[in-house]
XYZ file of C-alpha atoms in Angstrom:
335
model
C 0.000 0.000 0.000
C 1.147 3.525 -0.811
C 0.128 4.612 2.666
C 2.428 2.003 4.186
C 5.326 2.860 1.867
C 5.217 6.500 2.958
C 5.094 6.001 6.702
C 5.257 9.516 8.099
C 3.809 11.377 11.018
C 0.499 13.139 10.416
C 1.895 16.138 12.246
C 5.040 16.563 10.085
C 5.220 17.126 6.332
C 7.932 15.089 4.683
C 9.003 14.501 1.117
C 10.629 11.497 -0.464
C 12.217 10.639 -3.811
C 10.384 7.503 -4.897
C 12.089 7.008 -8.251
C 15.069 8.539 -10.060
C 16.143 7.464 -13.515
C 18.359 8.701 -16.371
C 17.080 7.371 -19.683
C 19.885 9.209 -21.498
C 22.168 12.198 -20.944
C 19.340 14.471 -22.120
C 16.371 12.795 -20.476
C 16.159 12.441 -16.705
C 13.109 11.418 -14.702
C 12.214 11.766 -11.047
C 9.115 10.981 -8.979
C 8.611 12.565 -5.574
C 5.993 12.355 -2.817
C 4.961 14.903 -0.201
C 2.728 13.898 2.725
C 0.653 13.997 4.826
C -1.441 16.920 3.558
C -4.888 18.029 4.616
C -7.650 17.611 2.076
C -7.334 20.141 -0.789
C -3.757 21.193 -0.077
C -2.191 18.658 -2.438
C -3.995 20.206 -5.409
C -2.962 23.715 -4.356
C 0.692 22.746 -4.078
C 0.617 20.572 -7.200
C -0.703 23.361 -9.448
C 1.823 25.868 -8.114
C 4.766 23.479 -8.359
C 3.945 22.428 -11.913
C 3.780 26.067 -13.049
C 7.032 26.882 -11.234
C 8.813 23.846 -12.658
C 7.814 24.691 -16.228
C 8.281 28.458 -16.078
C 10.523 29.511 -13.188
C 13.486 27.125 -13.365
C 16.565 28.557 -15.075
C 18.493 26.979 -17.915
C 21.404 27.757 -20.245
C 21.426 27.786 -24.025
C 22.828 29.455 -27.142
C 21.093 32.749 -27.961
C 23.194 34.090 -30.840
C 25.396 32.643 -33.597
C 27.868 34.476 -35.829
C 28.734 33.011 -39.228
C 31.118 34.962 -41.424
C 30.016 35.758 -45.014
C 26.415 34.589 -44.540
C 23.560 37.064 -44.278
C 20.467 34.866 -44.700
C 19.217 31.899 -42.720
C 18.341 29.910 -45.852
C 21.844 30.303 -47.342
C 23.606 27.131 -48.445
C 27.203 26.610 -47.380
C 29.580 25.057 -49.911
C 31.244 22.022 -48.384
C 28.601 21.571 -45.662
C 25.637 19.238 -46.111
C 23.091 21.439 -44.345
C 21.955 25.052 -44.717
C 22.522 27.832 -42.171
C 19.011 27.182 -40.834
C 19.785 23.503 -40.156
C 22.980 24.386 -38.304
C 21.125 26.955 -36.174
C 18.461 24.401 -35.252
C 21.116 21.862 -34.239
C 22.893 24.465 -32.094
C 19.567 25.387 -30.474
C 19.135 21.801 -29.225
C 22.488 21.617 -27.399
C 22.045 21.337 -23.640
C 24.379 23.280 -21.336
C 24.894 23.654 -17.616
C 26.279 26.875 -16.164
C 26.546 28.639 -12.799
C 27.309 32.025 -14.374
C 24.683 34.666 -15.158
C 27.065 36.595 -17.396
C 26.784 36.369 -21.184
C 29.530 33.949 -22.208
C 31.304 33.500 -25.544
C 32.150 30.165 -27.158
C 33.468 29.147 -30.573
C 33.849 26.299 -33.039
C 36.938 26.154 -35.261
C 37.281 23.055 -37.422
C 38.798 21.861 -40.691
C 36.903 19.375 -42.872
C 35.999 16.910 -44.060
C 34.523 15.582 -40.796
C 31.443 15.458 -38.582
C 30.989 18.413 -36.244
C 29.513 17.665 -32.823
C 29.046 19.532 -29.542
C 32.441 18.214 -28.456
C 34.056 20.648 -30.931
C 32.699 23.700 -29.076
C 35.425 25.610 -27.214
C 33.753 26.662 -23.955
C 34.519 29.164 -21.184
C 35.391 27.517 -17.816
C 31.962 28.144 -16.234
C 29.960 26.284 -18.921
C 29.575 22.541 -19.439
C 27.972 20.564 -22.279
C 25.692 17.744 -21.129
C 25.895 15.580 -24.268
C 29.040 16.108 -26.365
C 27.759 13.741 -29.085
C 24.999 16.109 -30.254
C 25.294 16.646 -34.002
C 25.879 20.141 -35.436
C 26.956 19.723 -39.084
C 28.931 17.583 -41.534
C 31.785 19.079 -43.546
C 32.119 17.204 -46.854
C 35.126 19.095 -48.235
C 38.477 20.402 -47.051
C 37.166 23.721 -45.771
C 37.639 25.725 -42.579
C 34.651 26.642 -40.458
C 34.711 29.366 -37.785
C 31.522 29.837 -35.741
C 31.071 32.195 -32.765
C 28.436 31.486 -30.130
C 26.783 33.532 -27.385
C 25.588 31.564 -24.353
C 23.197 32.879 -21.688
C 21.464 31.629 -18.549
C 17.873 32.722 -18.016
C 14.345 31.415 -17.510
C 11.372 31.058 -19.850
C 12.036 31.679 -23.520
C 12.993 34.463 -25.947
C 11.411 34.724 -29.401
C 13.263 36.835 -31.974
C 11.680 38.637 -34.903
C 12.072 36.747 -38.193
C 14.749 37.959 -40.615
C 16.453 39.925 -37.849
C 19.946 39.113 -39.102
C 22.845 41.553 -39.486
C 26.435 40.969 -40.622
C 26.173 37.207 -40.289
C 24.805 37.383 -36.728
C 21.797 35.104 -36.246
C 19.682 35.384 -33.055
C 18.204 32.049 -31.962
C 14.795 31.528 -30.390
C 16.083 30.486 -26.982
C 14.239 28.042 -24.732
C 15.849 28.233 -21.288
C 13.530 25.696 -19.646
C 15.447 22.580 -18.493
C 12.196 20.928 -17.326
C 10.649 19.172 -20.296
C 7.455 18.180 -18.526
C 5.936 18.033 -15.046
C 2.812 16.296 -13.779
C 1.238 15.705 -10.405
C -1.257 13.243 -8.970
C -2.984 12.878 -5.594
C -3.671 9.836 -3.430
C -6.194 10.170 -0.574
C -6.578 7.961 2.462
C -8.524 8.025 5.701
C -12.153 9.100 6.163
C -14.246 11.930 7.525
C -12.228 14.677 9.166
C -9.139 12.466 9.080
C -8.768 12.445 5.285
C -5.149 12.955 4.314
C -3.525 13.318 0.919
C -0.214 12.349 -0.674
C 1.045 14.575 -3.494
C 3.093 12.846 -6.204
C 5.228 14.976 -8.528
C 6.752 13.644 -11.755
C 9.529 15.671 -13.378
C 11.340 15.168 -16.686
C 14.437 17.293 -17.425
C 16.855 17.686 -20.339
C 19.893 16.874 -18.179
C 20.837 20.514 -17.605
C 19.423 19.956 -14.117
C 18.453 16.766 -12.366
C 14.774 16.449 -11.349
C 15.820 16.837 -7.703
C 17.668 20.099 -8.502
C 14.696 21.363 -10.511
C 12.376 20.602 -7.596
C 14.610 22.562 -5.213
C 14.905 25.571 -7.530
C 11.174 25.688 -8.294
C 10.394 25.551 -4.551
C 12.851 28.351 -3.821
C 11.426 30.520 -6.590
C 7.898 30.022 -5.258
C 9.070 31.236 -1.840
C 10.614 34.298 -3.519
C 7.264 35.189 -5.079
C 5.524 35.262 -1.684
C 8.160 37.181 0.270
C 6.474 40.599 -0.343
C 3.426 39.366 1.601
C 5.486 38.660 4.727
C 5.236 42.291 5.813
C 1.988 43.181 7.471
C 1.181 46.460 5.740
C 2.156 48.591 2.794
C 5.091 50.835 3.518
C 5.234 54.547 2.808
C 8.343 55.838 1.104
C 9.593 59.330 2.075
C 6.224 60.201 3.601
C 4.317 59.506 0.365
C 1.332 57.199 0.221
C 1.723 54.091 -1.883
C 0.105 54.606 -5.243
C 0.072 52.675 -8.439
C 3.502 52.940 -10.002
C 5.281 54.088 -6.824
C 8.683 52.590 -6.148
C 8.763 50.039 -3.334
C 11.929 48.986 -1.588
C 13.046 45.503 -2.707
C 12.814 44.177 0.891
C 10.548 46.354 3.093
C 10.875 43.919 6.006
C 12.826 46.051 8.481
C 9.762 47.360 10.358
C 8.496 43.797 10.765
C 11.796 42.365 11.933
C 12.358 45.015 14.599
C 9.015 44.148 16.170
C 9.577 40.399 16.278
C 11.741 38.083 18.296
C 15.076 36.623 17.265
C 13.522 33.352 16.062
C 11.079 35.017 13.680
C 13.862 37.283 12.429
C 16.010 34.269 11.587
C 13.104 32.637 9.757
C 12.577 35.774 7.675
C 16.295 35.974 6.842
C 16.249 32.323 5.831
C 13.517 33.054 3.294
C 15.561 35.742 1.534
C 17.934 34.276 -1.042
C 21.127 36.009 -2.136
C 20.006 36.182 -5.769
C 17.416 38.729 -4.579
C 20.137 41.085 -3.363
C 21.047 42.066 -6.951
C 24.758 41.571 -6.361
C 27.204 41.639 -9.304
C 27.509 38.221 -11.007
C 31.113 37.637 -9.839
C 30.222 38.331 -6.197
C 27.027 36.255 -6.388
C 28.807 33.252 -7.942
C 31.567 33.333 -5.319
C 28.959 33.245 -2.544
C 27.132 30.347 -4.187
C 30.378 28.364 -4.482
C 30.904 28.921 -0.750
C 27.429 27.403 -0.108
C 25.957 30.751 0.918
C 22.403 30.701 -0.417
C 20.276 32.781 1.959
C 20.604 36.034 3.865
C 20.845 34.007 7.069
C 23.823 32.096 5.624
C 25.472 35.382 4.720
C 24.970 36.906 8.163
C 26.907 34.010 9.700
C 30.033 35.438 8.036
C 32.087 38.324 9.403
C 34.035 40.652 7.127
C 37.185 38.627 7.712
C 35.308 35.417 6.897
C 34.142 36.902 3.593
C 37.702 37.877 2.685
C 38.730 34.213 3.017
C 36.256 33.084 0.333
C 37.964 32.065 -2.890
C 37.964 34.803 -5.569
C 36.289 37.132 -3.061
C 38.331 40.322 -2.735
C 37.958 43.608 -0.939
C 35.721 45.010 -3.687
C 33.265 42.104 -3.348
C 33.153 42.522 0.439
C 32.368 46.230 0.042
C 29.544 45.394 -2.400
C 27.998 42.984 0.111
C 28.330 45.481 2.975
C 26.715 48.218 0.898
C 23.714 46.021 0.047
C 23.223 44.856 3.651
C 23.389 48.417 4.961
C 21.104 49.831 2.263
C 18.373 47.174 2.374
C 18.448 45.980 5.978
C 20.536 48.495 7.963
C 22.822 45.605 8.907
C 26.564 46.030 9.498
C 28.362 42.653 9.870
C 31.145 42.449 12.481
C 34.746 42.790 11.348
C 35.914 39.604 13.091
């Protein structure tokens, strides 16, 4: 029985990975269960999680390609079996993994005749190709091919206007979504007022993230969306009433935190993630590599501790201090 397999306390919500499978490098599957939930809550969580998994999880892909001496997508290339359009479509399908939010440059430089695959892409250090066997083109003659690529990390998708090509630069309709599909189902047990539910989530990814990683990121992004509601009332800025279009502070939580105890303050800090602080990409990535993910994690570090983080210099420390002082009126200790 499913109820017996997921033996958890009715008082405590717990989740479990029931199944995890990699069908190929570009197709991963995971099935997860969350229980016990009161009647109706499983559907609420399931709808929100499916939307977050499909639309809020970040991925990395090629957004722009530069081909010398070609100005149209339908152009044929002498010595290459496929047209420019075919090459662009093959490049669009390549799956990447990256921790950097900066626009990165990559290139392909090859001499034919030979098959060109993702393994031939020369990448920056922060980017990894999931499946190096992905086909790009076939050179049938002794020609040289030089292709420049622009790689970005984002969420959702970007659609470019057709025929928007200049000087051999071809924008690609980018799909940043690493989650290919997500479904949920609900199992109920008990009777009367004791009805409980188990939420099952199924996640398929392209290998850029594992299903478990996608589940974590989607959950975190859902929390981010609800953070503005943690403060009890709208906040006036410079004595002005809040009106439509007025500028709100990114984190107007200070008046709430000063009126609450230390425990509630820590909970609030734990719900604020460092990607909300709008730090420069280099500073943000250094913090992530040091396993600093939330504001609470960050506040456990003194200024000297921050200086010891790899690739984290005096300039990065000053950027963090400026953000903490500006948004939260917090000044971390020196030692």
